Structure formats: structure tokens, C-alpha cells
Tab-separated table of C-alpha atoms and ligand atoms in Angstrom:
chain	number	residue	atom	x	y	z
A	625	MET	CA	2.730	-23.262	10.108
A	626	ALA	CA	3.748	-20.061	8.782
A	627	ASN	CA	3.291	-15.683	9.032
A	628	VAL	CA	3.970	-13.828	6.288
A	629	ILE	CA	4.245	-10.897	5.052
A	630	VAL	CA	2.948	-8.876	1.924
A	631	VAL	CA	4.341	-5.545	1.326
A	632	GLY	CA	4.500	-3.227	-1.592
A	633	ALA	CA	7.516	-2.926	-3.614
A	634	GLN	CA	7.104	0.473	-5.550
A	635	PHE	CA	5.197	3.298	-4.961
A	636	GLY	CA	1.821	1.528	-4.136
A	637	ASP	CA	-1.442	-0.225	-6.236
A	638	GLU	CA	0.936	-3.220	-7.295
A	639	GLY	CA	-1.717	-5.615	-7.387
A	640	LYS	CA	-1.189	-6.316	-3.387
A	641	ALA	CA	-5.058	-7.317	-2.705
A	642	LYS	CA	-4.811	-9.814	-5.742
A	643	VAL	CA	-2.204	-11.569	-4.202
A	644	THR	CA	-3.561	-11.221	-0.028
A	645	ASP	CA	-6.754	-12.395	-1.120
A	646	LEU	CA	-5.056	-15.657	-3.321
A	647	LEU	CA	-2.803	-16.417	-0.069
A	648	ALA	CA	-5.463	-15.362	2.832
A	649	LYS	CA	-7.138	-18.352	1.287
A	650	ASN	CA	-4.327	-20.880	3.658
A	651	ALA	CA	-4.270	-18.388	5.952
A	652	ASP	CA	-6.134	-17.927	9.700
A	653	VAL	CA	-5.541	-14.230	10.409
A	654	VAL	CA	-5.075	-11.423	8.298
A	655	VAL	CA	-3.856	-8.024	9.815
A	656	ARG	CA	-3.382	-4.715	8.504
A	657	TYR	CA	-0.244	-2.778	9.650
A	658	GLN	CA	-0.561	0.716	8.359
A	659	GLY	CA	-1.781	3.031	7.041
A	660	GLY	CA	-5.382	3.888	6.683
A	661	CYS	CA	-8.345	4.697	4.349
A	662	ASN	CA	-5.816	6.065	1.974
A	663	ALA	CA	-4.771	2.611	0.742
A	664	GLY	CA	-6.994	1.208	-2.262
A	665	HIS	CA	-7.189	-2.199	-3.007
A	666	THR	CA	-9.324	-4.634	-5.521
A	667	VAL	CA	-10.041	-7.837	-5.543
A	668	VAL	CA	-11.816	-9.396	-8.212
A	669	VAL	CA	-13.864	-12.618	-7.776
A	670	ASP	CA	-15.970	-14.047	-10.598
A	671	GLY	CA	-15.909	-10.752	-12.648
A	672	GLU	CA	-17.530	-8.889	-9.431
A	673	THR	CA	-15.014	-5.848	-7.995
A	674	TYR	CA	-14.539	-5.606	-4.305
A	675	LYS	CA	-12.745	-2.197	-3.143
A	676	PHE	CA	-11.255	-2.544	0.847
A	677	HIS	CA	-9.774	0.459	1.868
A	678	LEU	CA	-9.310	0.393	6.110
A	679	ILE	CA	-10.711	-3.988	5.682
A	680	PRO	CA	-8.030	-6.355	4.897
A	681	SER	CA	-8.314	-7.856	1.602
A	682	GLY	CA	-8.429	-11.361	3.302
A	683	ALA	CA	-11.822	-10.919	4.206
A	684	LEU	CA	-13.433	-12.431	1.319
A	685	TYR	CA	-12.677	-15.626	2.698
A	686	GLN	CA	-14.663	-15.276	5.806
A	687	LYS	CA	-10.999	-14.782	8.079
A	688	THR	CA	-10.126	-13.364	11.203
A	689	CYS	CA	-9.505	-9.585	9.910
A	690	ILE	CA	-7.851	-7.765	12.145
A	691	MET	CA	-7.051	-3.428	11.862
A	692	GLY	CA	-4.070	-3.037	13.863
A	693	PRO	CA	-1.986	-0.380	16.026
A	694	GLY	CA	0.065	0.899	13.337
A	695	MET	CA	-3.267	1.906	11.344
A	696	VAL	CA	-5.246	5.217	11.539
A	697	ILE	CA	-8.816	5.113	11.707
A	698	ASP	CA	-11.841	7.456	9.994
A	699	PRO	CA	-14.514	5.836	11.959
A	700	GLU	CA	-17.039	7.191	9.333
A	701	ARG	CA	-15.303	5.225	6.749
A	702	PHE	CA	-14.853	2.773	8.442
A	703	LEU	CA	-18.129	2.200	9.712
A	704	SER	CA	-19.780	2.928	5.920
A	705	GLU	CA	-16.951	-0.142	4.500
A	706	VAL	CA	-18.722	-2.854	7.336
A	707	GLU	CA	-22.306	-1.839	5.676
A	708	ALA	CA	-20.802	-2.179	2.034
A	709	LEU	CA	-19.724	-5.112	2.673
A	710	GLY	CA	-21.683	-6.638	5.160
A	711	ASN	CA	-22.577	-10.237	4.217
A	712	LEU	CA	-19.521	-10.833	2.010
A	713	ILE	CA	-17.758	-10.483	5.151
A	714	SER	CA	-17.407	-11.963	8.893
A	715	VAL	CA	-18.099	-9.131	10.170
A	716	ASP	CA	-18.264	-10.844	13.544
A	717	LYS	CA	-14.674	-11.843	13.045
A	718	LEU	CA	-13.382	-8.052	12.326
A	719	ARG	CA	-11.283	-6.917	15.386
A	720	VAL	CA	-10.237	-3.691	15.779
A	721	SER	CA	-7.231	-2.180	17.259
A	722	THR	CA	-8.142	-0.622	21.374
A	723	THR	CA	-4.944	1.898	20.065
A	724	ALA	CA	-4.825	2.347	16.735
A	725	HIS	CA	-4.648	6.662	16.254
A	726	VAL	CA	-7.993	7.986	15.221
A	727	THR	CA	-8.903	10.414	11.590
A	728	MET	CA	-10.881	13.103	13.572
A	729	PRO	CA	-12.544	15.815	11.350
A	730	TYR	CA	-9.261	18.233	11.365
A	731	HIS	CA	-6.909	15.856	10.685
A	732	LEU	CA	-9.143	15.643	7.491
A	733	MET	CA	-9.541	19.606	6.867
A	734	ILE	CA	-5.551	20.204	7.957
A	735	ASP	CA	-4.849	17.490	5.093
A	736	ALA	CA	-6.896	19.453	2.736
A	737	ALA	CA	-5.462	23.082	3.711
A	738	GLU	CA	-1.973	21.892	3.865
A	739	GLU	CA	-1.700	20.656	0.761
A	740	ASP	CA	-3.514	23.380	-1.503
A	741	SER	CA	-0.909	26.406	1.031
A	742	ARG	CA	2.251	24.235	-0.583
A	743	GLY	CA	1.967	24.783	-4.226
A	744	ASP	CA	4.815	23.471	-6.335
A	745	GLN	CA	6.155	21.710	-2.709
A	746	LYS	CA	2.162	19.434	-3.442
A	747	ILE	CA	2.617	15.964	-2.457
A	748	GLY	CA	-0.164	15.023	-3.709
A	749	THR	CA	-2.015	13.502	-0.955
A	750	THR	CA	-4.690	11.199	-0.836
A	751	LYS	CA	-6.698	14.223	1.606
A	752	ARG	CA	-7.632	11.404	4.130
A	753	GLY	CA	-5.967	12.743	6.750
A	754	ILE	CA	-3.440	10.206	7.360
A	755	GLY	CA	-0.182	12.945	7.573
A	756	PRO	CA	-1.666	14.907	10.073
A	757	THR	CA	-3.249	12.112	11.952
A	758	TYR	CA	0.249	10.457	12.318
A	759	ALA	CA	1.017	13.744	13.246
A	760	ASP	CA	-0.485	14.061	16.134
A	761	LYS	CA	0.499	10.359	17.346
A	762	CYS	CA	3.614	11.092	17.200
A	763	ALA	CA	3.127	14.669	18.896
A	764	ARG	CA	1.318	12.339	21.601
A	765	SER	CA	-1.803	13.944	21.394
A	766	GLY	CA	-3.982	11.637	19.603
A	767	ILE	CA	-7.304	10.130	19.738
A	768	ARG	CA	-7.276	6.223	20.122
A	769	VAL	CA	-10.032	4.066	19.149
A	770	GLU	CA	-9.998	3.126	22.671
A	771	ASP	CA	-10.950	7.025	23.648
A	772	LEU	CA	-14.190	7.151	21.400
A	773	LEU	CA	-15.342	4.424	23.747
A	774	ASP	CA	-15.136	6.531	26.515
A	775	GLU	CA	-17.110	9.701	27.483
A	776	LYS	CA	-15.018	11.545	29.885
A	777	VAL	CA	-11.318	10.780	28.194
A	778	LEU	CA	-13.151	11.699	24.902
A	779	ARG	CA	-14.670	14.484	26.014
A	780	SER	CA	-11.727	16.305	27.610
A	781	LYS	CA	-9.268	15.564	25.332
A	782	LEU	CA	-11.619	17.189	22.589
A	783	GLU	CA	-11.798	20.120	25.148
A	784	TRP	CA	-8.182	20.881	24.875
A	785	MET	CA	-7.597	19.919	21.537
A	786	ILE	CA	-10.146	21.653	19.075
A	787	PRO	CA	-9.589	24.781	19.851
A	788	ARG	CA	-5.729	24.449	20.031
A	789	LYS	CA	-7.108	23.401	16.033
A	790	ASN	CA	-9.306	26.163	15.427
A	791	VAL	CA	-6.671	28.386	15.427
A	792	ILE	CA	-4.648	26.585	12.651
A	793	LEU	CA	-8.443	25.908	10.666
A	794	GLU	CA	-9.136	29.696	11.326
A	795	ARG	CA	-5.867	31.682	11.635
A	796	LEU	CA	-3.792	29.813	8.995
A	797	TYR	CA	-6.116	28.524	6.291
A	798	ASN	CA	-9.136	31.200	6.860
A	799	LEU	CA	-11.436	27.871	7.145
A	800	PRO	CA	-14.654	27.624	10.186
A	801	PRO	CA	-13.815	26.745	13.526
A	802	LEU	CA	-14.933	23.345	15.054
A	803	LYS	CA	-17.629	22.895	17.709
A	804	VAL	CA	-15.904	20.292	20.997
A	805	GLU	CA	-20.147	19.609	21.688
A	806	GLU	CA	-20.621	18.752	17.854
A	807	VAL	CA	-17.745	16.919	17.358
A	808	PHE	CA	-18.097	14.615	20.491
A	809	THR	CA	-21.659	13.666	19.866
A	810	GLN	CA	-20.807	12.744	16.356
A	811	TYR	CA	-17.329	10.523	17.641
A	812	TYR	CA	-18.783	9.152	20.461
A	813	GLU	CA	-21.672	8.096	18.555
A	814	TYR	CA	-19.928	6.340	16.132
A	815	GLY	CA	-17.304	4.696	18.817
A	816	LYS	CA	-20.951	3.066	20.475
A	817	ARG	CA	-21.271	1.284	16.636
A	818	MET	CA	-17.221	0.824	16.443
A	819	ALA	CA	-17.002	-0.760	19.981
A	820	LYS	CA	-18.512	-4.057	19.356
A	821	TYR	CA	-15.157	-4.849	17.059
A	822	VAL	CA	-12.482	-3.167	19.749
A	823	SER	CA	-9.999	-5.519	20.658
A	824	ASP	CA	-6.081	-5.870	21.994
A	825	THR	CA	-5.218	-7.412	18.649
A	826	ALA	CA	-1.848	-7.647	19.271
A	827	ALA	CA	-3.052	-10.102	21.791
A	828	ILE	CA	-4.924	-12.245	19.385
A	829	ILE	CA	-1.858	-12.170	16.989
A	830	PHE	CA	0.333	-13.820	19.811
A	831	ASN	CA	-2.550	-15.873	20.967
A	832	SER	CA	-2.555	-17.405	17.151
A	833	VAL	CA	1.113	-17.539	17.054
A	834	GLY	CA	1.050	-20.263	19.730
A	835	GLN	CA	-1.832	-21.739	18.606
A	836	LYS	CA	0.278	-22.570	15.277
A	837	LYS	CA	-2.114	-20.449	13.131
A	838	ASN	CA	-1.259	-19.079	9.537
A	839	ILE	CA	-0.792	-15.372	9.933
A	840	LEU	CA	-0.297	-13.177	6.863
A	841	PHE	CA	0.553	-9.121	6.906
A	842	GLU	CA	-1.128	-7.355	4.532
A	843	GLY	CA	1.252	-3.748	3.631
A	844	ALA	CA	-0.434	-0.815	2.318
A	845	GLN	CA	1.234	1.534	0.141
A	846	GLY	CA	4.538	0.664	-0.682
A	847	THR	CA	7.972	0.534	-0.444
A	848	LEU	CA	9.101	4.285	-1.954
A	849	LEU	CA	6.096	5.533	-0.349
A	850	ASP	CA	7.509	4.587	3.314
A	851	LEU	CA	8.253	7.713	5.722
A	852	ASP	CA	11.631	6.473	6.867
A	853	HIS	CA	12.839	4.734	3.096
A	854	GLY	CA	10.848	6.143	0.102
A	855	SER	CA	11.517	9.223	-1.475
A	856	TYR	CA	10.890	11.675	1.103
A	857	PRO	CA	8.695	14.414	1.753
A	858	TYR	CA	6.517	13.102	-1.706
A	859	VAL	CA	5.799	9.849	0.725
A	860	THR	CA	3.172	8.236	3.372
A	861	SER	CA	3.117	8.912	7.070
A	862	SER	CA	3.757	5.626	7.835
A	863	SER	CA	5.525	2.413	7.499
A	864	PRO	CA	4.722	-0.042	4.453
A	865	THR	CA	7.833	-2.067	4.636
A	866	ALA	CA	8.038	-5.208	6.127
A	867	GLY	CA	9.281	-3.651	9.510
A	868	GLY	CA	6.440	-1.740	9.465
A	869	ALA	CA	4.603	-5.014	10.278
A	870	CYS	CA	6.209	-6.037	13.702
A	871	ILE	CA	5.881	-2.439	14.685
A	872	GLY	CA	2.379	-1.508	13.744
A	873	ALA	CA	0.940	-5.130	14.524
A	874	GLY	CA	2.683	-5.881	17.553
A	875	ILE	CA	4.342	-8.812	17.602
A	876	GLY	CA	8.172	-9.098	17.332
A	877	PRO	CA	10.639	-10.212	14.169
A	878	THR	CA	11.304	-13.731	15.470
A	879	ILE	CA	7.841	-14.938	14.197
A	880	ILE	CA	7.846	-13.994	10.898
A	881	ASP	CA	8.487	-16.830	8.023
A	882	ARG	CA	8.202	-14.699	4.888
A	883	VAL	CA	8.504	-11.490	3.019
A	884	ILE	CA	6.612	-11.593	0.017
A	885	GLY	CA	7.360	-8.353	-2.529
A	886	VAL	CA	4.445	-7.586	-5.032
A	887	SER	CA	5.408	-5.887	-7.656
A	888	LYS	CA	3.780	-4.190	-11.299
A	889	ALA	CA	5.811	-5.732	-14.353
A	890	TYR	CA	5.684	-2.314	-15.657
A	891	MET	CA	5.486	0.956	-12.754
A	892	THR	CA	2.397	3.699	-11.583
A	893	ARG	CA	2.956	6.192	-9.101
A	894	VAL	CA	-0.350	8.148	-7.669
A	895	GLY	CA	0.296	11.713	-6.865
A	896	GLU	CA	3.909	14.358	-6.943
A	897	GLY	CA	7.815	12.940	-6.369
A	898	PRO	CA	10.394	11.753	-8.683
A	899	PHE	CA	9.544	8.644	-10.966
A	900	PRO	CA	12.922	8.091	-13.049
A	901	THR	CA	10.919	5.765	-15.155
A	902	GLU	CA	7.587	7.846	-16.336
A	903	GLN	CA	6.897	7.794	-19.267
A	904	GLU	CA	5.228	10.574	-20.426
A	905	GLY	CA	4.481	10.417	-23.999
A	906	GLN	CA	2.446	7.388	-26.174
A	907	VAL	CA	4.052	4.578	-24.234
A	908	GLY	CA	2.699	6.220	-20.765
A	909	ASP	CA	-0.746	6.787	-22.615
A	910	MET	CA	-0.573	3.668	-23.874
A	911	LEU	CA	-0.169	1.711	-20.407
A	912	ARG	CA	-2.103	3.659	-18.821
A	913	GLN	CA	-4.853	2.755	-21.210
A	914	ILE	CA	-4.540	-0.994	-21.472
A	915	GLY	CA	-4.151	-0.396	-17.550
A	916	LYS	CA	-7.306	1.687	-17.392
A	917	ALA	CA	-9.124	-1.072	-18.849
A	918	TRP	CA	-8.368	-2.697	-15.992
A	919	ALA	CA	-9.315	0.357	-13.346
A	920	GLU	CA	-6.016	1.624	-13.883
A	921	VAL	CA	-6.852	4.662	-11.945
A	922	GLY	CA	-5.984	5.418	-8.051
A	923	VAL	CA	-8.883	3.211	-6.354
A	924	THR	CA	-8.868	6.069	-3.661
A	925	THR	CA	-8.510	9.337	-5.415
A	926	GLY	CA	-9.772	8.606	-9.067
A	927	ARG	CA	-6.756	10.125	-9.839
A	928	PRO	CA	-4.956	8.985	-13.135
A	929	ARG	CA	-1.588	6.852	-12.287
A	930	ARG	CA	1.189	8.111	-14.090
A	931	CYS	CA	2.651	5.237	-16.213
A	932	GLY	CA	6.680	4.117	-16.802
A	933	TRP	CA	8.943	0.972	-17.477
A	934	PHE	CA	9.789	-1.400	-14.482
A	935	ASP	CA	12.737	0.814	-12.396
A	936	ALA	CA	15.025	-3.119	-11.116
A	937	VAL	CA	17.210	-0.127	-9.146
A	938	LEU	CA	14.254	0.516	-6.994
A	939	GLY	CA	13.063	-3.209	-7.324
A	940	ARG	CA	17.383	-3.790	-6.025
A	941	TYR	CA	16.820	-1.318	-3.032
A	942	SER	CA	12.975	-2.767	-2.170
A	943	VAL	CA	13.995	-6.390	-2.045
A	944	ARG	CA	17.112	-5.010	0.254
A	945	ILE	CA	15.232	-2.799	2.379
A	946	ASN	CA	12.847	-5.558	3.017
A	947	GLY	CA	14.663	-8.455	2.741
A	948	LEU	CA	12.010	-9.998	0.427
A	949	ASP	CA	11.985	-13.982	-0.238
A	950	CYS	CA	10.212	-13.385	-3.043
A	951	LEU	CA	8.231	-11.463	-5.402
A	952	ALA	CA	5.010	-11.737	-7.362
A	953	ILE	CA	4.873	-9.466	-10.866
A	954	THR	CA	1.621	-8.536	-11.569
A	955	LYS	CA	-0.251	-7.309	-14.486
A	956	LEU	CA	1.997	-8.925	-16.483
A	957	ASP	CA	-0.923	-8.912	-19.268
A	958	VAL	CA	-1.009	-5.014	-19.326
A	959	LEU	CA	2.741	-5.735	-21.408
A	960	ASP	CA	1.391	-7.681	-24.581
A	961	GLU	CA	0.548	-5.457	-27.435
A	962	PHE	CA	4.331	-3.594	-26.606
A	963	ASP	CA	6.834	-4.048	-29.922
A	964	GLU	CA	9.488	-3.339	-27.092
A	965	ILE	CA	9.499	-3.264	-23.541
A	966	LYS	CA	12.103	-1.311	-21.208
A	967	VAL	CA	13.763	-1.806	-17.824
A	968	CYS	CA	15.572	1.222	-16.274
A	969	ASN	CA	19.491	-1.435	-15.317
A	970	ALA	CA	20.865	1.642	-13.575
A	971	TYR	CA	20.541	4.905	-12.801
A	972	ARG	CA	23.046	8.443	-14.411
A	973	ASP	CA	23.211	10.889	-12.159
A	974	LYS	CA	22.865	14.294	-13.925
A	975	ILE	CA	24.676	16.244	-12.384
A	976	THR	CA	28.024	14.313	-11.607
A	977	GLY	CA	27.663	12.133	-14.670
A	978	GLU	CA	28.761	8.489	-12.669
A	979	THR	CA	26.237	5.091	-13.102
A	980	PHE	CA	24.284	3.181	-10.713
A	981	LYS	CA	23.415	-0.141	-10.141
A	982	GLU	CA	21.926	0.230	-6.891
A	983	LEU	CA	20.241	3.431	-5.393
A	984	PRO	CA	23.462	5.523	-4.212
A	985	SER	CA	21.354	7.559	-1.628
A	986	ILE	CA	17.212	8.244	-1.357
A	987	GLY	CA	17.999	11.125	-0.145
A	988	ALA	CA	17.852	14.608	-2.074
A	989	SER	CA	20.155	13.379	-5.430
A	990	PHE	CA	17.323	10.516	-6.101
A	991	LYS	CA	15.999	13.260	-8.051
A	992	ASN	CA	18.958	13.550	-10.305
A	993	MET	CA	18.805	10.109	-11.706
A	994	GLU	CA	17.979	9.436	-15.380
A	995	PRO	CA	17.874	5.722	-16.053
A	996	ILE	CA	19.593	3.321	-18.550
A	997	TYR	CA	17.480	0.855	-20.069
A	998	GLU	CA	17.796	-2.487	-21.658
A	999	THR	CA	15.271	-3.146	-24.029
A	1000	PHE	CA	13.192	-6.638	-24.612
A	1001	LYS	CA	11.322	-7.655	-27.406
A	1002	GLY	CA	7.616	-7.626	-27.138
A	1003	TRP	CA	5.809	-11.020	-27.364
A	1004	LYS	CA	2.638	-9.412	-28.547
A	1005	THR	CA	0.082	-11.880	-27.925
A	1006	SER	CA	-2.314	-12.626	-25.020
A	1007	THR	CA	-0.631	-14.130	-22.026
A	1008	SER	CA	-4.079	-13.762	-19.790
A	1009	GLU	CA	-4.968	-17.375	-20.796
A	1010	CYS	CA	-1.517	-18.596	-19.504
A	1011	ARG	CA	-2.073	-20.591	-16.233
A	1012	SER	CA	1.733	-21.640	-16.080
A	1013	TYR	CA	5.126	-20.953	-16.754
A	1014	LYS	CA	5.874	-22.535	-19.780
A	1015	ASP	CA	2.697	-21.082	-21.069
A	1016	LEU	CA	3.701	-18.119	-21.762
A	1017	PRO	CA	5.550	-16.727	-24.624
A	1018	VAL	CA	9.411	-17.096	-24.620
A	1019	GLU	CA	10.089	-13.135	-24.604
A	1020	ALA	CA	8.132	-13.497	-21.968
A	1021	ARG	CA	9.997	-15.883	-19.978
A	1022	LYS	CA	13.219	-13.776	-21.148
A	1023	TYR	CA	11.797	-11.001	-19.829
A	1024	LEU	CA	11.014	-12.149	-16.236
A	1025	ASP	CA	14.234	-14.477	-16.164
A	1026	PHE	CA	15.928	-11.067	-16.450
A	1027	LEU	CA	14.129	-9.483	-13.577
A	1028	ALA	CA	14.934	-11.429	-11.329
A	1029	ASP	CA	18.432	-12.124	-11.885
A	1030	GLU	CA	18.945	-8.562	-11.624
A	1031	LEU	CA	16.773	-8.289	-8.702
A	1032	ASP	CA	18.642	-11.365	-7.079
A	1033	VAL	CA	15.449	-12.527	-5.504
A	1034	SER	CA	12.926	-15.494	-7.158
A	1035	ILE	CA	9.378	-15.033	-9.032
A	1036	ALA	CA	7.044	-17.042	-7.628
A	1037	ILE	CA	4.018	-15.492	-8.770
A	1038	VAL	CA	3.001	-14.222	-11.944
A	1039	SER	CA	-0.499	-12.472	-11.854
A	1040	VAL	CA	-1.854	-12.106	-15.965
A	1041	GLY	CA	-4.526	-10.392	-14.735
A	1042	PRO	CA	-7.318	-9.102	-12.202
A	1043	GLN	CA	-9.024	-12.480	-11.720
A	1044	ARG	CA	-8.325	-15.365	-9.295
A	1045	ASP	CA	-7.639	-18.228	-11.077
A	1046	GLN	CA	-5.053	-15.353	-13.907
A	1047	THR	CA	-2.364	-16.463	-11.908
A	1048	ILE	CA	0.716	-18.377	-12.435
A	1049	VAL	CA	2.401	-20.115	-9.922
A	1050	ILE	CA	5.805	-20.902	-10.508
A	1051	GLU	CA	7.230	-21.364	-6.658
A	1052	ASP	CA	5.485	-22.075	-3.727
A	1053	PRO	CA	5.509	-18.680	-2.649
A	1054	ILE	CA	4.774	-19.175	1.414
A	1055	HIS	CA	6.907	-22.328	1.710
A	1056	GLY	CA	9.280	-22.065	-0.993
A	1057	PRO	CA	13.101	-21.429	-0.078
A	1058	LYS	CA	14.444	-18.768	1.767
A	1059	ARG	CA	15.931	-15.901	-0.224
A	1060	VAL	CA	20.171	-16.082	0.994
A	1061	LEU	CA	22.218	-12.848	0.718
A	1062	THR	CA	24.745	-12.900	-1.886
A	1063	ARG	CA	25.327	-9.014	-2.916
A	1064	SER	CA	26.326	-6.627	-0.752
A	1065	THR	CA	25.580	-2.790	-2.054
B	567	GDP	P1	-2.902	-2.168	-4.241
B	567	GDP	O1	-3.408	-0.726	-3.744
B	567	GDP	O2	-2.075	-2.885	-4.363
B	567	GDP	O3	-3.805	-3.628	-3.796
B	567	GDP	O4	-3.582	-2.642	-5.874
B	567	GDP	P2	-4.979	-1.953	-6.779
B	567	GDP	O5	-6.161	-2.541	-6.300
B	567	GDP	O6	-4.870	-0.472	-6.295
B	567	GDP	O7	-4.580	-2.098	-7.919
B	567	GDP	C1	-3.878	-3.035	-9.101
B	567	GDP	C2	-5.471	-3.290	-9.705
B	567	GDP	O8	-4.865	-3.738	-10.998
B	567	GDP	C3	-6.534	-3.790	-9.201
B	567	GDP	O9	-7.871	-2.928	-10.181
B	567	GDP	C4	-6.964	-4.610	-9.421
B	567	GDP	O10	-7.327	-5.553	-9.941
B	567	GDP	C5	-5.677	-5.125	-10.920
B	567	GDP	N1	-4.803	-6.270	-11.353
B	567	GDP	C6	-4.679	-6.468	-10.433
B	567	GDP	N2	-3.240	-8.057	-10.871
B	567	GDP	C7	-3.291	-7.558	-12.618
B	567	GDP	C8	-3.443	-8.253	-13.855
B	567	GDP	O11	-2.476	-9.258	-13.161
B	567	GDP	N3	-3.934	-7.638	-14.184
B	567	GDP	C9	-4.316	-6.581	-14.398
B	567	GDP	N4	-4.617	-6.672	-15.964
B	567	GDP	N5	-5.139	-6.261	-13.772
B	567	GDP	C10	-4.854	-6.675	-12.537
B	568	IMO	P1	-2.369	1.237	-1.479
B	568	IMO	O1	-2.486	0.566	-0.518
B	568	IMO	C1	-0.475	4.598	-4.412
B	568	IMO	C2	0.054	8.010	-1.583
B	568	IMO	C3	-0.317	9.910	-2.326
B	568	IMO	C4	0.582	10.716	-2.484
B	568	IMO	C5	1.325	9.922	-1.356
B	568	IMO	C6	0.955	10.274	0.776
B	568	IMO	O2	-3.635	1.950	-2.510
B	568	IMO	O3	-1.570	0.826	-2.837
B	568	IMO	P2	-1.022	10.191	1.979
B	568	IMO	O4	-2.916	10.313	1.361
B	568	IMO	O5	-1.022	8.878	2.532
B	568	IMO	O6	-0.273	11.136	3.060
B	568	IMO	O7	-0.381	10.835	0.459
B	568	IMO	O8	0.769	9.105	-0.555
B	568	IMO	N1	-0.589	7.032	-1.696
B	568	IMO	C7	-0.614	6.146	-2.172
B	568	IMO	N2	-0.461	5.947	-4.157
B	568	IMO	N3	-1.335	3.417	-3.551
B	568	IMO	C8	-1.870	3.628	-2.289
B	568	IMO	O9	-2.537	3.259	-1.174
B	568	IMO	C9	-1.527	5.216	-1.723
B	568	IMO	N4	-1.589	5.819	-0.130
B	568	IMO	C10	-1.256	6.669	-0.099
B	568	IMO	O10	-0.926	9.305	-4.108
B	568	IMO	O11	1.224	10.505	-3.491
B	569	MG	MG1	-4.209	0.776	-4.487
């Protein structure tokens, strides 16, 4: 029995879905605990590509799939995702929390309008209404999934809320107002169609723990997009880090056995915000192009991803903030053609000249950090057929050993292609040794 959290250790799109899918084979329950359809999770099986936005990526193994209370759910997108995946997953094992918050049409409109109004302060959101939905949750004015099932409650909440949102839509953004009756009719109908999935999901998880089942918690987004611990304000509005799993699923930290981080062998970011190792020239193009062969374009929004070298300073930070036991490194094959490969192993503060191996602060000074690189010889040969650590070229092993040493964490999995079998398991990711803390910041 093991209860495991999988988290993104970078800026999202690390390949979490591939790792979740692999681990889901031996799990009984797979739980999404935060975020919404801003997530774009890709699983490739036998050459077929499956995309998940709200439904947990473990669904292809027909496991019990839970969308926890920490998520925000756009009912329209949920229902179309269920329809699209319908006969590939066990829809009868899909459960949506009664208390997850609902993304309403005004959230979508405000997300888009707010972004457009920000000018050079824009965040580059996915425009899926994520920030405004979480803002209403914190303001205690949100609509929860259970409200969609109760005609009276839904109507009365909308009668209070929509006139207020209309003030913002009309006066601030010059947009047409919403009509209570139209929104009510549409969302009450969604509620009826969702009703069969709605449950007290925290109780399902609690009972599964009691029955010694294996529970897999699947993070969306990544550590550097965490509302509290990421590169604020260029973050999402939830807690993608390991701690978020307990809050977002409704379980105590004592049941967690293991935390696995997922990082690419290089780095990408979608949207605005600091990215110290970003490569805008030939290297960035090459990472994007080679990656593009493997759909290196944001799954949710179709925006090209910004690409750069692996950042070990941020890697150490992710190990620390999530308490990672081990790492899965994905997309090693994307580096196959490079003559040389760089890793940022320290930062220099452009203003003060100081150097740091540990991130001094993820606050305002983060944007002043410039990378200090170590350079590695490329292996210039395909790794996509390698199936064990010893199959990897010596230069690739040197590169991975360096990352493991510098981040002070073992690399349990290396992924060398999007397919399930393009995976090297170096150490049992679930039952391998617990990481022992040996360093301080
Ligand atoms: P997630 O959001 O973290 O689940 O990641 P995404 O699905 O948004 O992006 C990862 C992309 O990389 C997807 O297109 C995957 O199919 C692909 N992918 C995952 N692992 C590998 C790998 O090892 N090599 C290559 N070339 N592609 C991979
Ligand atoms: P997965 O789960 C990469 C980014 C957006 C934007 C910021 C805020 O596939 O890794 P939001 O719409 O959440 O308010 O946008 O966060 N972002 C992601 N980037 N992968 C994701 O999800 C992301 N979800 C949000 O691009 O910069
Ligand atoms: Mg993604």
C-alpha cells in the first residue's frame, strides 16, 4: 500500500501525465486536487494521443478517478471531456466533489477582459476562468458543484451574484451583461447531467485509505506556478505543490508515503514571467522544434512554449518546497542532437553581483537573477530506444548523475519518448529509499 503525490517540479507541462499514467497501473484511486481545465495533460498509448484537462490522467487504466474539492470545474468542458473519452474510461468510476467550485460564464469573461486590460502586466493566463473562480471561492461568493444540483440555491445565488458581476462586465470592461434566467437554465441543466458523478470525494479517499488501497494524487501545473511558492504574480491561483494535495483532496498529511517530482531534462514555460534560463535564439528554436515533433506546444491554449536549459537552482527549490523523495526526468531524448548542453547551477544577482546556489527568495528579486552555467558534452545519439540506465550513452548518464547530485535527490525514472514503453526505471519510484534531508539553504 502506498499513497503517492506526483507534482510538477518546474513551470508546468513537465510530462506529469505520462508519469501519472505509468504509476496509475498499480493504483486503485487517482485524484486531481487543484486547478481546472487550465491543465493540458497528454498520455500516448500505442501511438494514440489522449488529452486530459479535468479528468485525472490515470483514467485510461479504468481506475476510480476523483476530481477533488480543491479543483475548479467548468461544467461545459467537463461534460464534453467525459463525452470525448466516454468509452475509453470507466465513467461509472468517475467522481466529482460536491464542494469543488464551478467556473461560471462571468469568470471566463472577466479572466479574458482582465488579461487584455493589464497591458505589460499581463500574466498570460489560459483564459479558462481559473483566477476569477478561485477569487470568488476566497471571497466566499463562489458557486459549488452541489449548488448546481439545487434549483432554489442556484437561483438565489445567481440573483445576488449576476447583478454584481454585470457592474464589472458593463462598467469596467464594456461587455454585455449576463441574464440571471439564461445562466440559471444553462447551469441547472449542466448540474442535472453532472449529478451522477457528484459525491463526497474526501470520504471515498478516506475509506480507500482504510481499505489499504493505493492512492495516486496527480498535481496539475508546477511548483513555480504555485500561488504561494511560485513566481508571483506570474502563477496560477491554486497550490500545485505537494502540500496542496492534502488540502485539495481533503486528507491528512500523515497518509502520504511518497512525493515524486517531474521535471523535463530542460525547461519550458507558457505565459509571462521570469525564466532565467530561457533561450531565445538558435538553442530555444532547436528545443522548440525538436520538442515540437512531440507536440511542444501548450496543450490547452496552443501557444508555443518558451524553452531553455535546466535550472538546478529552481530544481533544488522544488525538492525543498515539495519534500521530494525522487524525481522523474522526462524528454531526455529532446537533447539527443545537441553538441553541448547547459545547466544553470547558480544565479548571479544582476544588481548586487552576489551568487547563489539556493534560490535566495522567490520574491521581487527573482527577476534580477542571471544564470551561471555548467556545460556538458552532448551525446549526439538517439536515446529513444534505451530501456535501462546502462543503455544510455555515457554523456547522458553524466548529465543525469550531475542533476541528481546537485539537486540532492535520486532520479527514479527517465523518460525518453512519449510512449509508455519509452521509459527507464532506475529505482522503484514508489518503494525506493525515502530521501533523507542533508542540506540547509
Ligand atoms: P503535463 O502537463 O505535465 O502532463 O505535460 P504535457 O502533456 O502538457 O506536455 C508534455 C508533452 O511531452 C506531451 O506532448 C507528452 O506526450 C510529451 N512527452 C512526455 N514525456 C516525453 C518524453 O520523454 N519525450 C518526448 N519526446 N515527449 C514526451
Ligand atoms: P499543466 O497541468 C503550463 C500558466 C499559464 C499562465 C499561468 C496562469 O498542463 O502543467 P491560469 O490560466 O492558470 O490562470 O494561468 O499559469 N499555466 C500553465 N502552464 N502548464 C499548465 O498546466 C498550466 N496551467 C496554467 O500559461 O502563465
Ligand atoms: Mg500540460
